[in-house]
């Protein structure tokens, strides 16, 4: 049975109705999408939703591990001047006394401190530059060993925060030649705690904590050594080298000032070793001495080519 043919009018109505339905579908779809986007913008962020205990603990842990001083913006606690630096600025601005070392000489130690600070820094001598060394090693420990007790009292009255100890020396500059002969003996080539060393040059009268600490830097700028009856730096140089070799591991940077003098020149070369010499600027020498405890059989001085 054949169907009744459709009139042209009916076909136009059907096409018009289909177009309307398509437009309506597009409108509904767009409206739904916009509504969803609006809800997402107005919804509570995930970070503010009450999470289970385990999730909250993870979030708290992440907050704890964040750096205490973010780069920007800086909180007030991060921009405050450290007390040691503030004291140094006030001290050196209000005095016309300058440190004994020149700017170039100080820069040798400064470059090492920039890499190692905060660290353990032992200084033979207490002087006008002591506050500077403490400030440059901000956050670390800087200890000064001084022969003159009256001088310690005078400095502590002005700078009570400095950690210093009175030590005694039983040598004289005029004994340097004899002590050099003793230093080449087997007892002085043995690496050990200076307190138990059989070498005549080893200093044994320091506070116990000085021997028990692994020093990252040692500065020998004392005791007095510019006249025959002065203690001289023979034992100080030898002991600094022995402490460096006897540390648990790693290496110690040792600096000797006034190497233009005979004692400082000869004793630093002999007991800190020319093979460990890394730099000289003016009157200061810089030696980098590795631990000898981590490598048995290491010679007292490295073999020179």
PDB file of C-alpha atoms in Angstrom:
ATOM      1  CA  UNK A   1       0.000   0.000   0.000  1.00  0.00           C
ATOM      2  CA  UNK A   2       1.487   3.331  -1.026  1.00  0.00           C
ATOM      3  CA  UNK A   3       1.848   6.231   1.459  1.00  0.00           C
ATOM      4  CA  UNK A   4       0.251   9.566   0.980  1.00  0.00           C
ATOM      5  CA  UNK A   5       2.758  12.087  -0.475  1.00  0.00           C
ATOM      6  CA  UNK A   6       3.735  14.982   1.916  1.00  0.00           C
ATOM      7  CA  UNK A   7       3.072  18.535   0.862  1.00  0.00           C
ATOM      8  CA  UNK A   8       5.937  21.033   0.557  1.00  0.00           C
ATOM      9  CA  UNK A   9       4.483  22.978   3.520  1.00  0.00           C
ATOM     10  CA  UNK A  10       4.766  20.007   5.896  1.00  0.00           C
ATOM     11  CA  UNK A  11       8.406  19.475   4.944  1.00  0.00           C
ATOM     12  CA  UNK A  12       9.199  23.130   5.708  1.00  0.00           C
ATOM     13  CA  UNK A  13       7.538  22.839   9.114  1.00  0.00           C
ATOM     14  CA  UNK A  14       9.513  19.730   9.946  1.00  0.00           C
ATOM     15  CA  UNK A  15      12.807  21.415   9.020  1.00  0.00           C
ATOM     16  CA  UNK A  16      11.882  24.517  11.013  1.00  0.00           C
ATOM     17  CA  UNK A  17      10.993  22.426  14.046  1.00  0.00           C
ATOM     18  CA  UNK A  18      14.286  20.451  13.796  1.00  0.00           C
ATOM     19  CA  UNK A  19      16.255  23.685  13.637  1.00  0.00           C
ATOM     20  CA  UNK A  20      14.437  24.956  16.737  1.00  0.00           C
ATOM     21  CA  UNK A  21      15.243  21.773  18.644  1.00  0.00           C
ATOM     22  CA  UNK A  22      18.931  22.073  17.689  1.00  0.00           C
ATOM     23  CA  UNK A  23      19.098  25.684  18.840  1.00  0.00           C
ATOM     24  CA  UNK A  24      17.326  24.765  22.095  1.00  0.00           C
ATOM     25  CA  UNK A  25      19.818  21.945  22.686  1.00  0.00           C
ATOM     26  CA  UNK A  26      22.758  24.254  22.138  1.00  0.00           C
ATOM     27  CA  UNK A  27      21.295  26.840  24.544  1.00  0.00           C
ATOM     28  CA  UNK A  28      20.679  24.282  27.301  1.00  0.00           C
ATOM     29  CA  UNK A  29      24.174  22.857  26.902  1.00  0.00           C
ATOM     30  CA  UNK A  30      25.791  26.306  27.130  1.00  0.00           C
ATOM     31  CA  UNK A  31      23.707  27.290  30.159  1.00  0.00           C
ATOM     32  CA  UNK A  32      24.650  24.087  31.985  1.00  0.00           C
ATOM     33  CA  UNK A  33      28.362  24.608  31.298  1.00  0.00           C
ATOM     34  CA  UNK A  34      28.266  28.214  32.508  1.00  0.00           C
ATOM     35  CA  UNK A  35      26.461  27.164  35.669  1.00  0.00           C
ATOM     36  CA  UNK A  36      29.037  24.497  36.391  1.00  0.00           C
ATOM     37  CA  UNK A  37      31.905  26.957  35.903  1.00  0.00           C
ATOM     38  CA  UNK A  38      30.255  29.428  38.260  1.00  0.00           C
ATOM     39  CA  UNK A  39      29.830  26.795  40.921  1.00  0.00           C
ATOM     40  CA  UNK A  40      33.478  25.840  40.656  1.00  0.00           C
ATOM     41  CA  UNK A  41      34.550  29.459  41.117  1.00  0.00           C
ATOM     42  CA  UNK A  42      32.296  29.926  44.133  1.00  0.00           C
ATOM     43  CA  UNK A  43      33.015  26.550  45.695  1.00  0.00           C
ATOM     44  CA  UNK A  44      35.298  26.167  48.729  1.00  0.00           C
ATOM     45  CA  UNK A  45      38.952  25.489  47.776  1.00  0.00           C
ATOM     46  CA  UNK A  46      40.174  21.996  48.497  1.00  0.00           C
ATOM     47  CA  UNK A  47      42.779  23.348  50.902  1.00  0.00           C
ATOM     48  CA  UNK A  48      39.937  24.706  53.116  1.00  0.00           C
ATOM     49  CA  UNK A  49      37.866  21.534  53.229  1.00  0.00           C
ATOM     50  CA  UNK A  50      38.041  19.535  56.425  1.00  0.00           C
ATOM     51  CA  UNK A  51      40.277  16.621  55.577  1.00  0.00           C
ATOM     52  CA  UNK A  52      40.716  13.346  57.422  1.00  0.00           C
ATOM     53  CA  UNK A  53      43.311  13.378  60.194  1.00  0.00           C
ATOM     54  CA  UNK A  54      46.002  11.785  58.034  1.00  0.00           C
ATOM     55  CA  UNK A  55      45.538  14.375  55.309  1.00  0.00           C
ATOM     56  CA  UNK A  56      45.623  17.216  57.831  1.00  0.00           C
ATOM     57  CA  UNK A  57      48.860  15.831  59.273  1.00  0.00           C
ATOM     58  CA  UNK A  58      50.428  15.742  55.816  1.00  0.00           C
ATOM     59  CA  UNK A  59      49.377  19.336  55.220  1.00  0.00           C
ATOM     60  CA  UNK A  60      50.838  20.418  58.568  1.00  0.00           C
ATOM     61  CA  UNK A  61      54.074  18.584  57.768  1.00  0.00           C
ATOM     62  CA  UNK A  62      54.379  20.461  54.480  1.00  0.00           C
ATOM     63  CA  UNK A  63      53.909  23.749  56.310  1.00  0.00           C
ATOM     64  CA  UNK A  64      56.604  22.841  58.846  1.00  0.00           C
ATOM     65  CA  UNK A  65      59.161  21.970  56.168  1.00  0.00           C
ATOM     66  CA  UNK A  66      58.766  25.277  54.365  1.00  0.00           C
ATOM     67  CA  UNK A  67      61.807  27.617  54.705  1.00  0.00           C
ATOM     68  CA  UNK A  68      61.512  29.889  57.729  1.00  0.00           C
ATOM     69  CA  UNK A  69      62.519  32.863  55.600  1.00  0.00           C
ATOM     70  CA  UNK A  70      60.876  32.792  52.134  1.00  0.00           C
ATOM     71  CA  UNK A  71      62.436  34.924  49.437  1.00  0.00           C
ATOM     72  CA  UNK A  72      59.513  37.349  49.088  1.00  0.00           C
ATOM     73  CA  UNK A  73      58.003  38.950  50.949  1.00  0.00           C
ATOM     74  CA  UNK A  74      60.538  38.840  53.798  1.00  0.00           C
ATOM     75  CA  UNK A  75      59.023  38.651  57.293  1.00  0.00           C
ATOM     76  CA  UNK A  76      60.436  40.931  59.954  1.00  0.00           C
ATOM     77  CA  UNK A  77      62.361  38.149  61.693  1.00  0.00           C
ATOM     78  CA  UNK A  78      64.414  37.531  58.528  1.00  0.00           C
ATOM     79  CA  UNK A  79      65.425  41.129  57.950  1.00  0.00           C
ATOM     80  CA  UNK A  80      66.625  41.847  61.488  1.00  0.00           C
ATOM     81  CA  UNK A  81      70.379  42.449  61.804  1.00  0.00           C
ATOM     82  CA  UNK A  82      72.122  39.624  63.732  1.00  0.00           C
ATOM     83  CA  UNK A  83      73.412  40.824  67.141  1.00  0.00           C
ATOM     84  CA  UNK A  84      77.029  39.890  66.332  1.00  0.00           C
ATOM     85  CA  UNK A  85      76.937  41.959  63.136  1.00  0.00           C
ATOM     86  CA  UNK A  86      75.227  44.890  64.866  1.00  0.00           C
ATOM     87  CA  UNK A  87      77.865  44.894  67.623  1.00  0.00           C
ATOM     88  CA  UNK A  88      80.658  44.767  65.065  1.00  0.00           C
ATOM     89  CA  UNK A  89      79.246  47.690  63.090  1.00  0.00           C
ATOM     90  CA  UNK A  90      78.934  49.851  66.198  1.00  0.00           C
ATOM     91  CA  UNK A  91      82.375  48.836  67.474  1.00  0.00           C
ATOM     92  CA  UNK A  92      84.319  49.557  64.295  1.00  0.00           C
ATOM     93  CA  UNK A  93      82.420  52.720  63.455  1.00  0.00           C
ATOM     94  CA  UNK A  94      83.215  54.203  66.863  1.00  0.00           C
ATOM     95  CA  UNK A  95      86.936  53.348  66.982  1.00  0.00           C
ATOM     96  CA  UNK A  96      89.942  54.452  64.944  1.00  0.00           C
ATOM     97  CA  UNK A  97      91.881  51.261  65.740  1.00  0.00           C
ATOM     98  CA  UNK A  98      92.218  49.002  62.705  1.00  0.00           C
ATOM     99  CA  UNK A  99      92.925  45.245  62.609  1.00  0.00           C
ATOM    100  CA  UNK A 100      96.563  44.151  62.242  1.00  0.00           C
ATOM    101  CA  UNK A 101      95.900  42.304  58.988  1.00  0.00           C
ATOM    102  CA  UNK A 102      95.491  44.173  55.727  1.00  0.00           C
ATOM    103  CA  UNK A 103      92.351  44.018  53.612  1.00  0.00           C
ATOM    104  CA  UNK A 104      93.976  41.606  51.142  1.00  0.00           C
ATOM    105  CA  UNK A 105      95.190  39.367  53.982  1.00  0.00           C
ATOM    106  CA  UNK A 106      91.762  39.297  55.631  1.00  0.00           C
ATOM    107  CA  UNK A 107      90.193  38.461  52.265  1.00  0.00           C
ATOM    108  CA  UNK A 108      92.097  35.140  52.184  1.00  0.00           C
ATOM    109  CA  UNK A 109      90.316  33.918  55.325  1.00  0.00           C
ATOM    110  CA  UNK A 110      87.064  35.581  54.319  1.00  0.00           C
ATOM    111  CA  UNK A 111      86.812  33.521  51.137  1.00  0.00           C
ATOM    112  CA  UNK A 112      87.068  30.325  53.167  1.00  0.00           C
ATOM    113  CA  UNK A 113      84.558  31.543  55.754  1.00  0.00           C
ATOM    114  CA  UNK A 114      82.085  32.356  52.981  1.00  0.00           C
ATOM    115  CA  UNK A 115      82.142  28.664  52.033  1.00  0.00           C
ATOM    116  CA  UNK A 116      82.315  27.049  55.477  1.00  0.00           C
ATOM    117  CA  UNK A 117      80.509  29.408  57.857  1.00  0.00           C
ATOM    118  CA  UNK A 118      78.802  28.727  60.201  1.00  0.00           C
ATOM    119  CA  UNK A 119      81.638  26.541  61.423  1.00  0.00           C
ATOM    120  CA  UNK A 120      84.154  25.934  64.234  1.00  0.00           C
ATOM    121  CA  UNK A 121      86.855  28.604  64.149  1.00  0.00           C
ATOM    122  CA  UNK A 122      89.840  28.569  66.540  1.00  0.00           C
ATOM    123  CA  UNK A 123      92.017  31.680  66.779  1.00  0.00           C
ATOM    124  CA  UNK A 124      95.394  31.936  68.527  1.00  0.00           C
ATOM    125  CA  UNK A 125      95.287  35.497  69.793  1.00  0.00           C
ATOM    126  CA  UNK A 126      92.710  38.007  71.000  1.00  0.00           C
ATOM    127  CA  UNK A 127      92.836  41.415  69.388  1.00  0.00           C
ATOM    128  CA  UNK A 128      91.050  44.309  67.747  1.00  0.00           C
ATOM    129  CA  UNK A 129      89.938  42.054  64.899  1.00  0.00           C
ATOM    130  CA  UNK A 130      88.336  39.409  67.144  1.00  0.00           C
ATOM    131  CA  UNK A 131      84.823  40.823  66.906  1.00  0.00           C
ATOM    132  CA  UNK A 132      85.199  40.882  63.133  1.00  0.00           C
ATOM    133  CA  UNK A 133      86.056  37.150  63.010  1.00  0.00           C
ATOM    134  CA  UNK A 134      83.120  36.306  65.267  1.00  0.00           C
ATOM    135  CA  UNK A 135      80.752  38.301  63.063  1.00  0.00           C
ATOM    136  CA  UNK A 136      82.051  36.741  59.843  1.00  0.00           C
ATOM    137  CA  UNK A 137      81.386  33.338  61.401  1.00  0.00           C
ATOM    138  CA  UNK A 138      77.847  34.283  62.441  1.00  0.00           C
ATOM    139  CA  UNK A 139      75.957  31.255  63.719  1.00  0.00           C
ATOM    140  CA  UNK A 140      79.165  29.277  64.248  1.00  0.00           C
ATOM    141  CA  UNK A 141      81.545  29.005  67.177  1.00  0.00           C
ATOM    142  CA  UNK A 142      84.639  31.230  67.328  1.00  0.00           C
ATOM    143  CA  UNK A 143      87.113  30.674  70.186  1.00  0.00           C
ATOM    144  CA  UNK A 144      90.161  32.796  71.042  1.00  0.00           C
ATOM    145  CA  UNK A 145      93.272  31.619  72.937  1.00  0.00           C
ATOM    146  CA  UNK A 146      95.223  34.463  74.546  1.00  0.00           C
ATOM    147  CA  UNK A 147      98.468  34.557  76.571  1.00  0.00           C
ATOM    148  CA  UNK A 148      97.829  37.887  78.340  1.00  0.00           C
ATOM    149  CA  UNK A 149      95.173  37.569  81.041  1.00  0.00           C
ATOM    150  CA  UNK A 150      95.022  41.323  81.664  1.00  0.00           C
ATOM    151  CA  UNK A 151      94.354  41.856  77.962  1.00  0.00           C
ATOM    152  CA  UNK A 152      91.516  39.312  78.069  1.00  0.00           C
ATOM    153  CA  UNK A 153      89.904  41.211  80.946  1.00  0.00           C
ATOM    154  CA  UNK A 154      90.258  44.479  79.071  1.00  0.00           C
ATOM    155  CA  UNK A 155      88.699  43.116  75.870  1.00  0.00           C
ATOM    156  CA  UNK A 156      85.904  41.288  77.721  1.00  0.00           C
ATOM    157  CA  UNK A 157      84.917  44.516  79.450  1.00  0.00           C
ATOM    158  CA  UNK A 158      84.222  46.036  76.034  1.00  0.00           C
ATOM    159  CA  UNK A 159      83.136  42.870  74.200  1.00  0.00           C
ATOM    160  CA  UNK A 160      81.697  40.436  76.770  1.00  0.00           C
ATOM    161  CA  UNK A 161      80.178  38.103  74.155  1.00  0.00           C
ATOM    162  CA  UNK A 162      83.544  36.883  72.838  1.00  0.00           C
ATOM    163  CA  UNK A 163      84.552  33.354  73.895  1.00  0.00           C
ATOM    164  CA  UNK A 164      88.188  33.475  74.987  1.00  0.00           C
ATOM    165  CA  UNK A 165      90.518  31.461  77.235  1.00  0.00           C
ATOM    166  CA  UNK A 166      93.808  32.256  78.935  1.00  0.00           C
ATOM    167  CA  UNK A 167      96.657  29.931  77.908  1.00  0.00           C
ATOM    168  CA  UNK A 168     100.317  29.766  78.879  1.00  0.00           C
ATOM    169  CA  UNK A 169     103.363  29.051  76.729  1.00  0.00           C
ATOM    170  CA  UNK A 170     106.659  27.685  78.040  1.00  0.00           C
ATOM    171  CA  UNK A 171     108.817  28.502  75.017  1.00  0.00           C
ATOM    172  CA  UNK A 172     110.926  31.492  73.946  1.00  0.00           C
ATOM    173  CA  UNK A 173     111.730  32.765  70.478  1.00  0.00           C
ATOM    174  CA  UNK A 174     115.451  32.227  71.080  1.00  0.00           C
ATOM    175  CA  UNK A 175     114.723  28.480  71.483  1.00  0.00           C
ATOM    176  CA  UNK A 176     113.318  28.162  67.967  1.00  0.00           C
ATOM    177  CA  UNK A 177     116.386  26.513  66.432  1.00  0.00           C
ATOM    178  CA  UNK A 178     116.543  23.806  69.105  1.00  0.00           C
ATOM    179  CA  UNK A 179     112.794  23.205  68.870  1.00  0.00           C
ATOM    180  CA  UNK A 180     113.063  22.787  65.102  1.00  0.00           C
ATOM    181  CA  UNK A 181     115.600  19.978  65.634  1.00  0.00           C
ATOM    182  CA  UNK A 182     113.220  18.315  68.112  1.00  0.00           C
ATOM    183  CA  UNK A 183     110.333  18.686  65.662  1.00  0.00           C
ATOM    184  CA  UNK A 184     111.940  16.489  63.008  1.00  0.00           C
ATOM    185  CA  UNK A 185     112.050  13.505  65.416  1.00  0.00           C
ATOM    186  CA  UNK A 186     109.674  10.540  65.221  1.00  0.00           C
ATOM    187  CA  UNK A 187     107.713  11.623  68.311  1.00  0.00           C
ATOM    188  CA  UNK A 188     106.688  14.827  66.543  1.00  0.00           C
ATOM    189  CA  UNK A 189     105.766  13.068  63.307  1.00  0.00           C
ATOM    190  CA  UNK A 190     103.245  10.806  65.063  1.00  0.00           C
ATOM    191  CA  UNK A 191      99.636  11.996  64.684  1.00  0.00           C
ATOM    192  CA  UNK A 192      97.629  11.952  67.924  1.00  0.00           C
ATOM    193  CA  UNK A 193      95.653  14.090  70.331  1.00  0.00           C
ATOM    194  CA  UNK A 194      98.067  16.880  71.422  1.00  0.00           C
ATOM    195  CA  UNK A 195      97.289  16.061  75.071  1.00  0.00           C
ATOM    196  CA  UNK A 196      98.881  12.650  74.638  1.00  0.00           C
ATOM    197  CA  UNK A 197     101.633  13.556  72.194  1.00  0.00           C
ATOM    198  CA  UNK A 198     105.246  12.892  73.203  1.00  0.00           C
ATOM    199  CA  UNK A 199     106.440  15.831  71.118  1.00  0.00           C
ATOM    200  CA  UNK A 200     107.909  18.742  73.078  1.00  0.00           C
ATOM    201  CA  UNK A 201     106.128  21.162  70.741  1.00  0.00           C
ATOM    202  CA  UNK A 202     102.594  19.933  71.507  1.00  0.00           C
ATOM    203  CA  UNK A 203     100.587  22.288  73.715  1.00  0.00           C
ATOM    204  CA  UNK A 204      98.736  20.459  76.487  1.00  0.00           C
ATOM    205  CA  UNK A 205      97.252  23.230  78.624  1.00  0.00           C
ATOM    206  CA  UNK A 206      94.130  24.172  76.664  1.00  0.00           C
ATOM    207  CA  UNK A 207      90.588  23.562  77.966  1.00  0.00           C
ATOM    208  CA  UNK A 208      89.488  19.997  77.177  1.00  0.00           C
ATOM    209  CA  UNK A 209      86.768  21.236  74.835  1.00  0.00           C
ATOM    210  CA  UNK A 210      89.385  22.787  72.570  1.00  0.00           C
ATOM    211  CA  UNK A 211      90.951  19.372  71.971  1.00  0.00           C
ATOM    212  CA  UNK A 212      87.605  17.582  71.619  1.00  0.00           C
ATOM    213  CA  UNK A 213      86.331  19.890  68.863  1.00  0.00           C
ATOM    214  CA  UNK A 214      87.014  19.360  65.166  1.00  0.00           C
ATOM    215  CA  UNK A 215      88.047  22.845  64.040  1.00  0.00           C
ATOM    216  CA  UNK A 216      87.203  23.839  60.477  1.00  0.00           C
ATOM    217  CA  UNK A 217      89.460  26.899  60.535  1.00  0.00           C
ATOM    218  CA  UNK A 218      92.477  27.695  62.715  1.00  0.00           C
ATOM    219  CA  UNK A 219      94.144  31.107  62.686  1.00  0.00           C
ATOM    220  CA  UNK A 220      97.641  31.410  64.237  1.00  0.00           C
ATOM    221  CA  UNK A 221      98.173  35.103  64.975  1.00  0.00           C
ATOM    222  CA  UNK A 222      99.662  34.689  68.465  1.00  0.00           C
ATOM    223  CA  UNK A 223     101.423  34.437  70.851  1.00  0.00           C
ATOM    224  CA  UNK A 224     103.868  37.326  70.810  1.00  0.00           C
ATOM    225  CA  UNK A 225     106.859  36.591  68.636  1.00  0.00           C
ATOM    226  CA  UNK A 226     108.721  39.756  67.753  1.00  0.00           C
ATOM    227  CA  UNK A 227     111.582  39.571  70.335  1.00  0.00           C
ATOM    228  CA  UNK A 228     113.831  36.822  71.713  1.00  0.00           C
ATOM    229  CA  UNK A 229     112.159  36.554  75.129  1.00  0.00           C
ATOM    230  CA  UNK A 230     108.642  36.373  73.707  1.00  0.00           C
ATOM    231  CA  UNK A 231     106.892  32.971  73.687  1.00  0.00           C
ATOM    232  CA  UNK A 232     106.978  32.721  69.885  1.00  0.00           C
ATOM    233  CA  UNK A 233     104.591  30.736  67.681  1.00  0.00           C
ATOM    234  CA  UNK A 234     106.605  27.534  67.330  1.00  0.00           C
ATOM    235  CA  UNK A 235     104.291  25.407  69.498  1.00  0.00           C
ATOM    236  CA  UNK A 236     101.128  27.155  68.291  1.00  0.00           C
ATOM    237  CA  UNK A 237     101.932  26.360  64.653  1.00  0.00           C
ATOM    238  CA  UNK A 238     102.873  22.747  65.404  1.00  0.00           C
ATOM    239  CA  UNK A 239      99.785  22.154  67.572  1.00  0.00           C
ATOM    240  CA  UNK A 240      97.455  23.691  64.953  1.00  0.00           C
ATOM    241  CA  UNK A 241      98.821  21.256  62.392  1.00  0.00           C
ATOM    242  CA  UNK A 242      98.509  18.314  64.779  1.00  0.00           C
ATOM    243  CA  UNK A 243      94.890  19.154  65.608  1.00  0.00           C
ATOM    244  CA  UNK A 244      94.079  19.406  61.907  1.00  0.00           C
ATOM    245  CA  UNK A 245      95.583  15.977  61.184  1.00  0.00           C
ATOM    246  CA  UNK A 246      93.894  14.414  64.223  1.00  0.00           C
ATOM    247  CA  UNK A 247      90.333  15.500  63.372  1.00  0.00           C
ATOM    248  CA  UNK A 248      87.752  12.777  62.766  1.00  0.00           C
ATOM    249  CA  UNK A 249      87.410  13.432  59.026  1.00  0.00           C
ATOM    250  CA  UNK A 250      87.514  16.176  56.439  1.00  0.00           C
ATOM    251  CA  UNK A 251      90.074  18.955  56.298  1.00  0.00           C
ATOM    252  CA  UNK A 252      91.076  22.029  58.279  1.00  0.00           C
ATOM    253  CA  UNK A 253      92.075  25.385  56.824  1.00  0.00           C
ATOM    254  CA  UNK A 254      95.020  26.756  58.815  1.00  0.00           C
ATOM    255  CA  UNK A 255      96.203  30.362  58.476  1.00  0.00           C
ATOM    256  CA  UNK A 256      99.504  31.715  59.806  1.00  0.00           C
ATOM    257  CA  UNK A 257     100.090  35.446  60.028  1.00  0.00           C
ATOM    258  CA  UNK A 258     103.437  37.299  60.059  1.00  0.00           C
ATOM    259  CA  UNK A 259     105.219  34.777  57.823  1.00  0.00           C
ATOM    260  CA  UNK A 260     107.711  37.517  56.976  1.00  0.00           C
ATOM    261  CA  UNK A 261     109.384  36.591  60.280  1.00  0.00           C
ATOM    262  CA  UNK A 262     111.841  33.678  60.486  1.00  0.00           C
ATOM    263  CA  UNK A 263     109.930  31.543  63.033  1.00  0.00           C
ATOM    264  CA  UNK A 264     106.542  31.805  61.298  1.00  0.00           C
ATOM    265  CA  UNK A 265     108.158  31.188  57.915  1.00  0.00           C
ATOM    266  CA  UNK A 266     110.202  28.095  58.814  1.00  0.00           C
ATOM    267  CA  UNK A 267     107.783  26.456  61.258  1.00  0.00           C
ATOM    268  CA  UNK A 268     104.733  26.837  59.004  1.00  0.00           C
ATOM    269  CA  UNK A 269     106.613  25.251  56.081  1.00  0.00           C
ATOM    270  CA  UNK A 270     107.961  22.421  58.259  1.00  0.00           C
ATOM    271  CA  UNK A 271     104.870  21.471  60.287  1.00  0.00           C
ATOM    272  CA  UNK A 272     101.958  22.655  58.151  1.00  0.00           C
ATOM    273  CA  UNK A 273     103.870  21.509  55.073  1.00  0.00           C
ATOM    274  CA  UNK A 274     104.574  23.253  51.798  1.00  0.00           C
ATOM    275  CA  UNK A 275     102.631  20.475  50.093  1.00  0.00           C
ATOM    276  CA  UNK A 276      99.478  21.655  51.900  1.00  0.00           C
ATOM    277  CA  UNK A 277     100.107  25.339  51.114  1.00  0.00           C
ATOM    278  CA  UNK A 278      97.288  26.707  48.958  1.00  0.00           C
ATOM    279  CA  UNK A 279      97.825  30.474  49.003  1.00  0.00           C
ATOM    280  CA  UNK A 280      99.944  33.301  50.338  1.00  0.00           C
ATOM    281  CA  UNK A 281      98.921  36.938  50.346  1.00  0.00           C
ATOM    282  CA  UNK A 282     101.245  39.463  51.948  1.00  0.00           C
ATOM    283  CA  UNK A 283     102.169  38.184  55.395  1.00  0.00           C
ATOM    284  CA  UNK A 284      99.534  35.441  55.634  1.00  0.00           C
ATOM    285  CA  UNK A 285      99.706  31.812  54.459  1.00  0.00           C
ATOM    286  CA  UNK A 286      96.796  29.459  53.962  1.00  0.00           C
ATOM    287  CA  UNK A 287      97.234  25.700  54.360  1.00  0.00           C
ATOM    288  CA  UNK A 288      94.566  23.062  53.749  1.00  0.00           C
ATOM    289  CA  UNK A 289      95.356  20.000  55.891  1.00  0.00           C
ATOM    290  CA  UNK A 290      93.345  16.757  55.567  1.00  0.00           C
ATOM    291  CA  UNK A 291      92.545  14.339  58.372  1.00  0.00           C
ATOM    292  CA  UNK A 292      95.208  11.663  58.774  1.00  0.00           C
ATOM    293  CA  UNK A 293      92.931   9.400  60.815  1.00  0.00           C
ATOM    294  CA  UNK A 294      90.891   8.393  57.777  1.00  0.00           C
ATOM    295  CA  UNK A 295      93.947   7.225  55.844  1.00  0.00           C
ATOM    296  CA  UNK A 296      96.463   5.157  57.772  1.00  0.00           C
ATOM    297  CA  UNK A 297     100.042   5.452  56.609  1.00  0.00           C
ATOM    298  CA  UNK A 298      99.662   8.970  55.228  1.00  0.00           C
ATOM    299  CA  UNK A 299     103.039  10.765  55.621  1.00  0.00           C
ATOM    300  CA  UNK A 300     103.210  13.738  57.983  1.00  0.00           C
ATOM    301  CA  UNK A 301     103.846  15.970  54.955  1.00  0.00           C
ATOM    302  CA  UNK A 302     102.813  15.065  51.404  1.00  0.00           C
ATOM    303  CA  UNK A 303     105.638  13.996  49.119  1.00  0.00           C
ATOM    304  CA  UNK A 304     106.763  16.820  46.875  1.00  0.00           C
ATOM    305  CA  UNK A 305     107.403  16.107  43.188  1.00  0.00           C
TER     306      UNK A 305
END
